[in-house]
Tab-separated table of C-alpha atoms and ligand atoms in Angstrom:
chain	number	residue	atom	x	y	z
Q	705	UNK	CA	-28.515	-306.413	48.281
Q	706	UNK	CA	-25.464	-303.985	48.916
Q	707	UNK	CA	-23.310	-306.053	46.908
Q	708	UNK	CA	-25.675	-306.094	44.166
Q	709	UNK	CA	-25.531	-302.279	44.477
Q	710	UNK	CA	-21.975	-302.170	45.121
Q	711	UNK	CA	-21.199	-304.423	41.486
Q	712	UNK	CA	-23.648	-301.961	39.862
Q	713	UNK	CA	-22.011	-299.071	40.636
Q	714	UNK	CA	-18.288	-300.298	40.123
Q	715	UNK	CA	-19.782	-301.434	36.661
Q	716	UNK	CA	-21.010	-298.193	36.059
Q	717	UNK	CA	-18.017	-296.468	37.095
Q	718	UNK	CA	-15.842	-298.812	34.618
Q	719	UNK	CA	-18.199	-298.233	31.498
Q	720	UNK	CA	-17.695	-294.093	32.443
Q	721	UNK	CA	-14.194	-294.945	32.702
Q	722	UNK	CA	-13.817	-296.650	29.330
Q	723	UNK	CA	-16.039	-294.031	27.672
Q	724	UNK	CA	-13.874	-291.228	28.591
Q	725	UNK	CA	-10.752	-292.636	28.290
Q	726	UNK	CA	-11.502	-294.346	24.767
Q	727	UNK	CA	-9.717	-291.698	22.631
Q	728	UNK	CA	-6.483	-291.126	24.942
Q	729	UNK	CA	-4.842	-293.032	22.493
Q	730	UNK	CA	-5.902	-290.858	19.815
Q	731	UNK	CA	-2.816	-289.184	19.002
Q	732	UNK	CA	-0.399	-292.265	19.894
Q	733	UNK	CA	-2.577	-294.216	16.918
Q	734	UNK	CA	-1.714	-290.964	14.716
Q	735	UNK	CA	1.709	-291.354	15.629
Q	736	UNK	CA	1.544	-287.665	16.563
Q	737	UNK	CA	3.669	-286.402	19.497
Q	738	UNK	CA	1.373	-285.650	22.344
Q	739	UNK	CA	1.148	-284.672	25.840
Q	740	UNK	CA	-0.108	-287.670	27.728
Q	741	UNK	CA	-3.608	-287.400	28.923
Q	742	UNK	CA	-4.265	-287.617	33.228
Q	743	UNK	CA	-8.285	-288.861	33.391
Q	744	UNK	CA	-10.706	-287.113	33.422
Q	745	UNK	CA	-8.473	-283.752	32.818
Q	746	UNK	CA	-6.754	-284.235	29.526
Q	747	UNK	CA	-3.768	-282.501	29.402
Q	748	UNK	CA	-4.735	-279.687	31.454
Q	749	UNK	CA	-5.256	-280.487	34.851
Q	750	UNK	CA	-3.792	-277.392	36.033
Q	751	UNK	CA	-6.754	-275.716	34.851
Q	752	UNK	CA	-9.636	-277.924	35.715
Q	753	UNK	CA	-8.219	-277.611	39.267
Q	754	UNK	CA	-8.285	-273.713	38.997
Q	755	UNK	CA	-4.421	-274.160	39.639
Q	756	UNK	CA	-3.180	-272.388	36.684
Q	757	UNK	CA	-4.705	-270.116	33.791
Q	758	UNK	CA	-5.880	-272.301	30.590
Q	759	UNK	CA	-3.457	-269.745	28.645
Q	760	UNK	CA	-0.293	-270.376	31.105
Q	761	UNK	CA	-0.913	-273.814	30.303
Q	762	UNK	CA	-0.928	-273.928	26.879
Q	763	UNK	CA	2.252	-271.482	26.319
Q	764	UNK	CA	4.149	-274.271	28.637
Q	765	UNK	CA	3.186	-277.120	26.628
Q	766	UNK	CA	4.161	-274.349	23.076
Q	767	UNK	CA	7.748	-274.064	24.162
Q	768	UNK	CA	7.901	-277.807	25.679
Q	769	UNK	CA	7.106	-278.928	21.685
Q	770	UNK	CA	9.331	-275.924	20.014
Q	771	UNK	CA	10.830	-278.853	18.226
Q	772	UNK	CA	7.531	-279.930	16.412
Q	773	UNK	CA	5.131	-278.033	14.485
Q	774	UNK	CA	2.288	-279.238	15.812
Q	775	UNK	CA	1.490	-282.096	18.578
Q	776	UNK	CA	-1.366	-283.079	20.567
Q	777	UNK	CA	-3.332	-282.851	23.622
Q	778	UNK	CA	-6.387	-283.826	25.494
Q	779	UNK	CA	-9.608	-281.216	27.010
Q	780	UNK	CA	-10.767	-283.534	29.229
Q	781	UNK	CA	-11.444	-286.646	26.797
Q	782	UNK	CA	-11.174	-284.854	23.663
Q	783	UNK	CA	-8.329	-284.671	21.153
Q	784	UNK	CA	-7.200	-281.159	20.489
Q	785	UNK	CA	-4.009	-280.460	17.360
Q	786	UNK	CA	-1.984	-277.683	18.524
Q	787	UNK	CA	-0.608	-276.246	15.987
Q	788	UNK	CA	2.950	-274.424	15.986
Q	789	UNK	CA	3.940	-273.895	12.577
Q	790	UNK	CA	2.880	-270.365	11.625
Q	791	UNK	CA	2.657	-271.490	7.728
Q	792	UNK	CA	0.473	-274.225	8.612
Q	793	UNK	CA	-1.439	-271.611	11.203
Q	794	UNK	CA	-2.295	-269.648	8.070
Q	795	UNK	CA	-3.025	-272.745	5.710
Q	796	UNK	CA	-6.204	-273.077	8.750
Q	797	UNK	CA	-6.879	-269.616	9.706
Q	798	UNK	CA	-6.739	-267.912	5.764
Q	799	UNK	CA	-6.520	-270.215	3.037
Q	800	UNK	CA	-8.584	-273.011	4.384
Q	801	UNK	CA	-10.483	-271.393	6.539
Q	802	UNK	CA	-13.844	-272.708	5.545
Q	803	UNK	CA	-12.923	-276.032	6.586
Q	804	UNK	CA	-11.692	-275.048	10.486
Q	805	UNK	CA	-14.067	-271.886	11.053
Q	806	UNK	CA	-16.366	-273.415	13.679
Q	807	UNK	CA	-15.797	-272.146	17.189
Q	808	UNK	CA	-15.247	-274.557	19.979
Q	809	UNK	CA	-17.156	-273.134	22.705
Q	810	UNK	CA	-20.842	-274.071	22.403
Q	811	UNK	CA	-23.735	-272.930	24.806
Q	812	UNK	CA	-27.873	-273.866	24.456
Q	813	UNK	CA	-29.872	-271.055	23.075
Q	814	UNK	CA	-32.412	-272.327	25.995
Q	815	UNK	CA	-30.683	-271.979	28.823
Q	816	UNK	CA	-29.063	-268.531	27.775
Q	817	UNK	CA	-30.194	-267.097	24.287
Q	818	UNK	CA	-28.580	-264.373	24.404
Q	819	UNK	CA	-25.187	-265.161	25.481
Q	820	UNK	CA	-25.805	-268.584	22.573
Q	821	UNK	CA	-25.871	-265.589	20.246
Q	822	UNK	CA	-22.437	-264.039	20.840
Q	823	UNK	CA	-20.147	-264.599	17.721
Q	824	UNK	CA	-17.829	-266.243	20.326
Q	825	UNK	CA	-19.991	-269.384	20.325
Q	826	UNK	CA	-21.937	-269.370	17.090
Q	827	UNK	CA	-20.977	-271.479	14.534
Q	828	UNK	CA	-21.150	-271.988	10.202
Q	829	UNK	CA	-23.634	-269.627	8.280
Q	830	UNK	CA	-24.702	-267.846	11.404
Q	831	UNK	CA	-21.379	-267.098	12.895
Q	832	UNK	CA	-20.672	-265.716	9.183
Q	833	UNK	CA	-24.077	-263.540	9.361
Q	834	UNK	CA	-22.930	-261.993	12.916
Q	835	UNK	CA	-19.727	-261.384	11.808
Q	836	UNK	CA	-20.736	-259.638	8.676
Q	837	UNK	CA	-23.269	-257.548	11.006
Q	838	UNK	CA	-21.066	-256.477	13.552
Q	839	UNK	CA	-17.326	-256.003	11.711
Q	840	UNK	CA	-18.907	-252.491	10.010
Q	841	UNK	CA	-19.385	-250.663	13.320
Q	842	UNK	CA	-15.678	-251.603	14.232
Q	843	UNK	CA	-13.787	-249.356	11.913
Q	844	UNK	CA	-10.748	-247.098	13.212
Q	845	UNK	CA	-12.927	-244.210	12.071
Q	846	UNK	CA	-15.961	-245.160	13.787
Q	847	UNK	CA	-13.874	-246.038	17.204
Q	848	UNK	CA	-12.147	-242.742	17.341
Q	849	UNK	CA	-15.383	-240.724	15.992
Q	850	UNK	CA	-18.007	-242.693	18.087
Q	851	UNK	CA	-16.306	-244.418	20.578
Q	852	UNK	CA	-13.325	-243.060	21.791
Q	853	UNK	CA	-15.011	-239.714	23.066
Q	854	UNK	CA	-16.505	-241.920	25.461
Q	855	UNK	CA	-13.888	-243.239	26.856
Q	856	UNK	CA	-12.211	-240.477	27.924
Q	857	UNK	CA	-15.717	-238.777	29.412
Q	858	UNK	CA	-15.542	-242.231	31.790
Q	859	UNK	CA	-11.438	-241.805	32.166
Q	860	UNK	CA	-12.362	-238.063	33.146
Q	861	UNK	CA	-15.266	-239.421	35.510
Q	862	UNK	CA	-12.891	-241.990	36.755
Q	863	UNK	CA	-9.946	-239.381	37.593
Q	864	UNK	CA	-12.956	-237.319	39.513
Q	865	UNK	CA	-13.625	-240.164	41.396
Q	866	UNK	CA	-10.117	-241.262	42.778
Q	867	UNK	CA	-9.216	-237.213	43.719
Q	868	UNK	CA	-11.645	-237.240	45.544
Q	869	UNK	CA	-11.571	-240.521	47.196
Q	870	UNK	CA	-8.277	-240.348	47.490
Q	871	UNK	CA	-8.090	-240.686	51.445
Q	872	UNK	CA	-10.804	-243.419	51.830
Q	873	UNK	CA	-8.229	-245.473	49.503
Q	874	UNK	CA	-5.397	-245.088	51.650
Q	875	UNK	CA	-5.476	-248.421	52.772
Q	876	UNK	CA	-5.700	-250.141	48.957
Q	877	UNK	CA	-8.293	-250.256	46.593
Q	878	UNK	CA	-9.474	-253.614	44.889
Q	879	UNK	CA	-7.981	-252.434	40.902
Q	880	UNK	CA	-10.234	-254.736	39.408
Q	881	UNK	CA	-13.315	-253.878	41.049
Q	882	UNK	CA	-12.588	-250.001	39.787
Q	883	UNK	CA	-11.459	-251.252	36.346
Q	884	UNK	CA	-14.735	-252.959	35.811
Q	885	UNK	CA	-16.405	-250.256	36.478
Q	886	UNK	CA	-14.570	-248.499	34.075
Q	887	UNK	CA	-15.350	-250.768	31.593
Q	888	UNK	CA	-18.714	-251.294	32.498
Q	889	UNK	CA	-19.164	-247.530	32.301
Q	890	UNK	CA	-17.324	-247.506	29.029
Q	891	UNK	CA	-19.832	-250.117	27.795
Q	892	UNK	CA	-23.274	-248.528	29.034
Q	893	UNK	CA	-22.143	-244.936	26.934
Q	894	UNK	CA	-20.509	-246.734	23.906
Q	895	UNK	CA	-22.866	-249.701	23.690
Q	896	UNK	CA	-26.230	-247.898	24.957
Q	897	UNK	CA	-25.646	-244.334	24.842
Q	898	UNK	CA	-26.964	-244.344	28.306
Q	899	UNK	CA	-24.869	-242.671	31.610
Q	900	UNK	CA	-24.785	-244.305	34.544
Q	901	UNK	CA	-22.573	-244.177	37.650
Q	902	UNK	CA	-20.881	-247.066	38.138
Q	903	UNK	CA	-17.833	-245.849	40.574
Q	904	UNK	CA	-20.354	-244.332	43.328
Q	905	UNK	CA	-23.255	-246.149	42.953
Q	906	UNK	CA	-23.267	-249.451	44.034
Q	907	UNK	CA	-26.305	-250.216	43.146
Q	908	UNK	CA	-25.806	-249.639	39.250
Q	909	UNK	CA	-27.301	-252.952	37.606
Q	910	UNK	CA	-24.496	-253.077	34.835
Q	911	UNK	CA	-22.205	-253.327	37.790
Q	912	UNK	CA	-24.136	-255.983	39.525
Q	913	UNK	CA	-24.452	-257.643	36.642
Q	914	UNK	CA	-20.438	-258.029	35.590
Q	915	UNK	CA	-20.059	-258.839	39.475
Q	916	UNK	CA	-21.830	-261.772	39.430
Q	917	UNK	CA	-20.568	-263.142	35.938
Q	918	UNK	CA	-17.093	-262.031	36.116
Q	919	UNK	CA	-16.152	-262.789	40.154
Q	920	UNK	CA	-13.052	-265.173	40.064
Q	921	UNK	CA	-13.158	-265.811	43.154
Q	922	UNK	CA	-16.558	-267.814	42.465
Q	923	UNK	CA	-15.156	-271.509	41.508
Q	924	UNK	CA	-18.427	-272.447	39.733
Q	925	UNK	CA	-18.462	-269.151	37.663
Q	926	UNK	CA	-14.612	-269.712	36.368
Q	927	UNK	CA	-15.548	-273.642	35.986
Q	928	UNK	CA	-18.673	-272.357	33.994
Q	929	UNK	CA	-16.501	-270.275	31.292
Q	930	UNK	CA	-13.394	-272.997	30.963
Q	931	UNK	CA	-16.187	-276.403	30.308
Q	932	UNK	CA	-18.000	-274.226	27.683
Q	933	UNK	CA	-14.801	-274.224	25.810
Q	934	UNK	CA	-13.027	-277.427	27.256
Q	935	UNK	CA	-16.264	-279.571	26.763
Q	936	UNK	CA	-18.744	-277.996	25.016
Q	937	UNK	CA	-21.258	-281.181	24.921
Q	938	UNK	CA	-21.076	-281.106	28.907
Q	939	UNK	CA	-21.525	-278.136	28.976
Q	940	UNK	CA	-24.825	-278.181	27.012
Q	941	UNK	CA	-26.203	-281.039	28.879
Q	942	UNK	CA	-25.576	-278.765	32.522
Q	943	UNK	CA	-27.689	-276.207	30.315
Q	944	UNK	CA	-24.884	-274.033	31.102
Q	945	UNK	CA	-25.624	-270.131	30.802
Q	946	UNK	CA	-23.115	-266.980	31.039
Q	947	UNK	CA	-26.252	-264.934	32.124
Q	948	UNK	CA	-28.701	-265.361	34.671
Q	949	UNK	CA	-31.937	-264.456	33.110
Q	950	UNK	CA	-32.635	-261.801	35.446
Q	951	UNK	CA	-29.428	-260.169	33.745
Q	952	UNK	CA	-31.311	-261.169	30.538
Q	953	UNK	CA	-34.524	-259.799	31.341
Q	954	UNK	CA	-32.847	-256.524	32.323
Q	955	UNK	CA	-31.340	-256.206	29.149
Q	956	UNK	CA	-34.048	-256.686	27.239
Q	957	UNK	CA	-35.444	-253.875	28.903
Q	958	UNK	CA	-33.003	-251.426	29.245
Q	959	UNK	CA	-32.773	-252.013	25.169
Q	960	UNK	CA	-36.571	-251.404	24.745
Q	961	UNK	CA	-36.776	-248.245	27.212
Q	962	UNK	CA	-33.452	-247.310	24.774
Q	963	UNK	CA	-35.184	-247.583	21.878
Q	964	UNK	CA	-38.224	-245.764	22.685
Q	965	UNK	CA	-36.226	-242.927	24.194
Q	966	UNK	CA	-34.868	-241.887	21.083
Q	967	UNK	CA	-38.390	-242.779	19.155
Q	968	UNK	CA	-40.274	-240.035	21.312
Q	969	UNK	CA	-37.024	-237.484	21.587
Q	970	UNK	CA	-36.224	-238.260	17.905
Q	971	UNK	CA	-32.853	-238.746	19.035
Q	972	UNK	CA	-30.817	-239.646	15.652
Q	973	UNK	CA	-27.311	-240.339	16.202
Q	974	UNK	CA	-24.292	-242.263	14.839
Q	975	UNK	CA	-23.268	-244.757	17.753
Q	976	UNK	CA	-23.429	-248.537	18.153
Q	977	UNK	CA	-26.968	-248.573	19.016
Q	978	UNK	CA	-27.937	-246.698	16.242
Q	979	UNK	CA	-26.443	-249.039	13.723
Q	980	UNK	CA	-27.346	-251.814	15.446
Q	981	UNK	CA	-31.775	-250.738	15.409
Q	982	UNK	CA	-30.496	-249.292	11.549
Q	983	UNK	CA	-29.709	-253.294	10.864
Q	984	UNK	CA	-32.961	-254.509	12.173
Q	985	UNK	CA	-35.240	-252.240	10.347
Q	986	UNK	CA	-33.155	-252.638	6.762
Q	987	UNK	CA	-33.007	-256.989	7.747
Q	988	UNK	CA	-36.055	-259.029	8.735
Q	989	UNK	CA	-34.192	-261.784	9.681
Q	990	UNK	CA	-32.378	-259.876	11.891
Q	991	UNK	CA	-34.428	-260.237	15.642
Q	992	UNK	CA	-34.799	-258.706	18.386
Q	993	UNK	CA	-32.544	-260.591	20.365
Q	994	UNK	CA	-29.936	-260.101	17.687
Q	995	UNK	CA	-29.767	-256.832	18.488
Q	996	UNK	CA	-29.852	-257.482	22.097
Q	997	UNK	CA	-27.387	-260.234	21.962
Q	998	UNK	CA	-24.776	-257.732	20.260
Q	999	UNK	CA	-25.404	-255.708	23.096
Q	1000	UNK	CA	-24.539	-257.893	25.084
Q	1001	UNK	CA	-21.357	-259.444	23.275
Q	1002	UNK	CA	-19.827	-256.315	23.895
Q	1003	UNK	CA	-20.684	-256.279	27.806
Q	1004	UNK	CA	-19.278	-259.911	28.074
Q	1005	UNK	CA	-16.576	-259.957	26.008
Q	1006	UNK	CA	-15.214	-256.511	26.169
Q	1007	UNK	CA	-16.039	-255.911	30.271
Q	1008	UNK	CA	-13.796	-258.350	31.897
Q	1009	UNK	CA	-11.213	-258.768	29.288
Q	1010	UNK	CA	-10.508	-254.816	29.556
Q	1011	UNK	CA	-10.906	-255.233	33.422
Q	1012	UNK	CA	-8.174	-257.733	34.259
Q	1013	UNK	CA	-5.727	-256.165	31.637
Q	1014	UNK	CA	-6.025	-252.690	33.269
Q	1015	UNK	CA	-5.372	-254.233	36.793
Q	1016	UNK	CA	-2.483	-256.905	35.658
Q	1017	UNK	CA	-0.528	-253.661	34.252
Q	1018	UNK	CA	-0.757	-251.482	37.240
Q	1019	UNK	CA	0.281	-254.532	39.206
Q	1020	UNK	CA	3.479	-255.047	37.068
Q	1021	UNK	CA	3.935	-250.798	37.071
Q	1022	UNK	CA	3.676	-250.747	40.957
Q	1023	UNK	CA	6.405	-253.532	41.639
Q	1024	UNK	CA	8.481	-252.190	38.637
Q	1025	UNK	CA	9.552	-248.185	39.314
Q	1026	UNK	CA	11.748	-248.261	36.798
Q	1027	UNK	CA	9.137	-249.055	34.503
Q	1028	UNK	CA	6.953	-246.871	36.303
Q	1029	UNK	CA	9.202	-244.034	35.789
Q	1030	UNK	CA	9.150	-244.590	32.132
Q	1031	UNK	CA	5.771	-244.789	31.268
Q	1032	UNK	CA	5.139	-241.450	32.957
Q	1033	UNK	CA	7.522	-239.090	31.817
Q	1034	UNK	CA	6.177	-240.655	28.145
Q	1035	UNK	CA	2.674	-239.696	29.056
Q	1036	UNK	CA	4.094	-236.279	30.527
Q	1037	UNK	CA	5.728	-235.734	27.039
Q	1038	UNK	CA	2.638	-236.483	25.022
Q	1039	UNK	CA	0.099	-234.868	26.731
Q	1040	UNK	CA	2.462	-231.935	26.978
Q	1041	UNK	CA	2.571	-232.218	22.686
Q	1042	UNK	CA	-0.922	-232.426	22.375
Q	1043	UNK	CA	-1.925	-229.272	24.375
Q	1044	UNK	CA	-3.008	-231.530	27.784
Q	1045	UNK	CA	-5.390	-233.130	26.190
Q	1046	UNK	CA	-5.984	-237.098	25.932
Q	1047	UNK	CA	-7.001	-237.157	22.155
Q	1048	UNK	CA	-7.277	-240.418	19.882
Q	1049	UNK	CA	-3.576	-239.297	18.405
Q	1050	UNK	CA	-2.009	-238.817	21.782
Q	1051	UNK	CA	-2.963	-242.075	22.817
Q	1052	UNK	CA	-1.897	-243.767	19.775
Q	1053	UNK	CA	1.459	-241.668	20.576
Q	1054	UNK	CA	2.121	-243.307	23.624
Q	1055	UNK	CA	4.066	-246.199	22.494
Q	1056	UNK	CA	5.439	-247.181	25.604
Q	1057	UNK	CA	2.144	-247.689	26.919
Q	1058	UNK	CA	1.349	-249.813	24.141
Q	1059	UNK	CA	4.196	-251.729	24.719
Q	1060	UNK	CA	3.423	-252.048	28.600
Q	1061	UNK	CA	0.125	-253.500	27.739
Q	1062	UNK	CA	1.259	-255.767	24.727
Q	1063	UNK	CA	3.644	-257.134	27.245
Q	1064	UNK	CA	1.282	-257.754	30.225
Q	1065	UNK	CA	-1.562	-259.633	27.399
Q	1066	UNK	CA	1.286	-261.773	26.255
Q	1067	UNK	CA	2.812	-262.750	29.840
Q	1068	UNK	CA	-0.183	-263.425	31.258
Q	1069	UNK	CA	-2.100	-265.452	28.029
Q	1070	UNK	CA	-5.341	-263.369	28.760
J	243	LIG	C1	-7.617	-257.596	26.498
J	243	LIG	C2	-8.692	-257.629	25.806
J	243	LIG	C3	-9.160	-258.794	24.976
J	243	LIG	C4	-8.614	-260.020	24.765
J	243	LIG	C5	-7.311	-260.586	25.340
J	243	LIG	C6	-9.491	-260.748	23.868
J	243	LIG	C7	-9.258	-262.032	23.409
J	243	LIG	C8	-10.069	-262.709	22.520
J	243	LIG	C9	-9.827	-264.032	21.999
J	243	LIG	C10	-8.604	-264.899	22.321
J	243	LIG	C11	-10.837	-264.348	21.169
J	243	LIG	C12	-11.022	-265.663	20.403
J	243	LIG	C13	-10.588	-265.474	18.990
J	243	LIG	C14	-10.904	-266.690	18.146
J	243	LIG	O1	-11.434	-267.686	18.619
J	243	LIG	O2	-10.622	-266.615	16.967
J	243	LIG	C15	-11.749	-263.235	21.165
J	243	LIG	C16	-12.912	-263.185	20.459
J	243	LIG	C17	-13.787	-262.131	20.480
J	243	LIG	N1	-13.643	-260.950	21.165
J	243	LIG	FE1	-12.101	-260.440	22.338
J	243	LIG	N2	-10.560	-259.954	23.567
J	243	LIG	C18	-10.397	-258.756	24.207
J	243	LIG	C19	-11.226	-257.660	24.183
J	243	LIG	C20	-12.411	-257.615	23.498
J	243	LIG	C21	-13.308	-256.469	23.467
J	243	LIG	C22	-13.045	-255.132	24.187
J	243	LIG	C23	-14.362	-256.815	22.688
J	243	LIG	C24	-15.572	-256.027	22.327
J	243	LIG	C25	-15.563	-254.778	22.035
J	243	LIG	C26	-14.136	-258.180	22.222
J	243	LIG	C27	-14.981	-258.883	21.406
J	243	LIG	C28	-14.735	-260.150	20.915
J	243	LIG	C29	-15.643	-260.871	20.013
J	243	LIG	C30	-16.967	-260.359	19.470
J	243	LIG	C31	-15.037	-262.109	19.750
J	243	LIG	C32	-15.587	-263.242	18.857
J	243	LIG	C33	-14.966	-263.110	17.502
J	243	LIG	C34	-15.397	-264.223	16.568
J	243	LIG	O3	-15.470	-265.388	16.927
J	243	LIG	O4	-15.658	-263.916	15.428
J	243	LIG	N3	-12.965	-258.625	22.730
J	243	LIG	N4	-11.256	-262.254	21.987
């Protein structure tokens, strides 16, 4: 009997084996340089061990093929082109871009509906339709007339908040706990038109919310983000969500009690939410959890992303005073030219800055 079980399983194991490991000659067949694959990581072990960043892996392997313009590797058993070329980047990305537009990433509209929605994951026609929705309320005009006053009320709010903490920080602060809830604060005014308080109240749901999806520390919650994009059919078959549907449920909510705010105040106004109830009531294809899920694209994607960029470039300012130096007699100068105060221009001004951050997004493949 246990050897009967024993030959079972070892033939089960084998099949799995040969299954995944069927296409690691893909590229060799193609006679396409490639990275060999390691089973069951592909050619990005690193990663799937939580040892390295997807990104740092991929610039390694860019300038390991600078000699090709494009060459292979492996996400787990699948066969990805990397492509280096930048005129046969734009053949894909412009003039053929119908034929390469899909998205990777996939996620099941039942286990997470909302976060299925984001233009991140959709694919074809729909992607298009999301796209089309969303790229309107994204102007330069509409950030610096709608949005950008709201991110300096939460800079202001934030500056508060560190004066006069100041003492209780004397022995460090955790950056990107304060930088997400700078950006979550960011998001509730721009996104919602709602103010909340996410630096003293720690029991501000938008806050709780990005804690629980966003926590790197949590090995299942990075795991969850890199198999949606490393192997999307796995990932669909472990149902796996980017919100819990508490978080769901809540934002459903918070979007209804929005909406019927403004209906009874007859609040009419010219921010994201706005446009976004404007789209449903001129579209009637366009759902409620369209609306929501836009929402929410701009609490997942733009939350974290902001987060960890904010805290990697005070990192590299703190161990670099000569950098440090820099950047603040620039800000010094500009705020001094525009009359002390952090305007749209001023920022745009600070090119240093820019620079600063520019550098940190490309050294650390965010
Ligand atoms: C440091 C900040 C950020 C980085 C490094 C970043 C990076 C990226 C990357 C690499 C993609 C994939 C592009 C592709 O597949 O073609 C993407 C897509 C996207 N990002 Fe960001 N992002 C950042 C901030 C934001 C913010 C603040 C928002 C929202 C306001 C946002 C919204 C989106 C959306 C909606 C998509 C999907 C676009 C599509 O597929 O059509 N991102 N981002």
């Amino acid at each position: 009997m246990f050897f009967d079980i024993l030959l079972i399983l070892i033939t089960i194991t084998l099949c799995f084996v040969i299954f995944y490991t069927w296409n690691y000659d893909y590229w060799k067949k193609r006679r396409i340089p490639y990275e060999s694959p390691i089973f069951p990581f592909g050619s990005i072990k690193d990663a799937l061990l939580l040892r390295k960043p997807l990104g740092s892996i991929i610039h390694e392997l860019y300038y390991k093929y600078k000699d090709y313009k494009y060459f292979g590797i492996f996400f787990g058993r699948h066969p990805i082109l990397f492509i280096r070329d930048p005129e046969l980047f734009k053949m894909v990305t412009v003039k053929n871009f119908n034929d390469f537009q899909d998205n990777t990433a996939s996620m099941s509209e039942k286990s997470d509906i909302l976060g299925a929605l984001n233009p991140f994951i959709l694919k074809g026609e729909r992607w298009k339709i999301s796209r089309t929705h969303i790229t309107p309320a994204f102007t330069s005009l509409k950030i610096k007339q709608n949005m950008y006053p709201n991110m300096v009320d939460v800079s202001e709010r934030l500056k508060m908040y560190i004066t006069k903490n100041l003492d209780n920080f004397s022995n460090g602060i955790k950056i990107q706990n304060l930088a997400r809830d700078f950006a979550s604060e960011i998001f509730t005014l721009c996104g919602l038109a709602i103010k909340t308080d996410a630096f003293e109240d720690s029991k501000n749901p938008f806050k709780i919310i990005a804690h629980e999806m966003f926590e790197t520390e949590s090995f299942t919650g990075i795991l969850k983000f890199i198999l949606m994009i490393v192997d999307p059919a796995v990932s669909l078959l472990l149902r796996t969500a980017l919100m819990s549907k508490t978080a769901v449920e809540y934002f459903r909510k918070v979007i209804r009690d929005v909406r019927l705010q403004r209906k009874i105040n007859n609040i009419n106004t010219n921010d994201y939410f706005s446009y976004l109830d404007k789209l449903q009531i001129d579209n009637a294809d366009f759902s409620e959890d369209d609306l929501a899920s836009h929402i929410v694209t701009l609490f997942i994607d733009g939350v974290e992303t902001t987060a960890s960029t904010i805290k990697l470039t005070m990192a590299e300012i703190a161990a670099n005073p000569r950098v440090f130096k820099k950047l603040r007699e620039e800000i010094d100068r500009i705020m001094v030219k525009y009359d002390n105060k952090l305007t749209y221009d001023a920022l745009r001004d600070m090119t240093y800055l820019d620079h600063c951050i520019s550098g940190i997004l490309l050294f650390f493949h965010i």
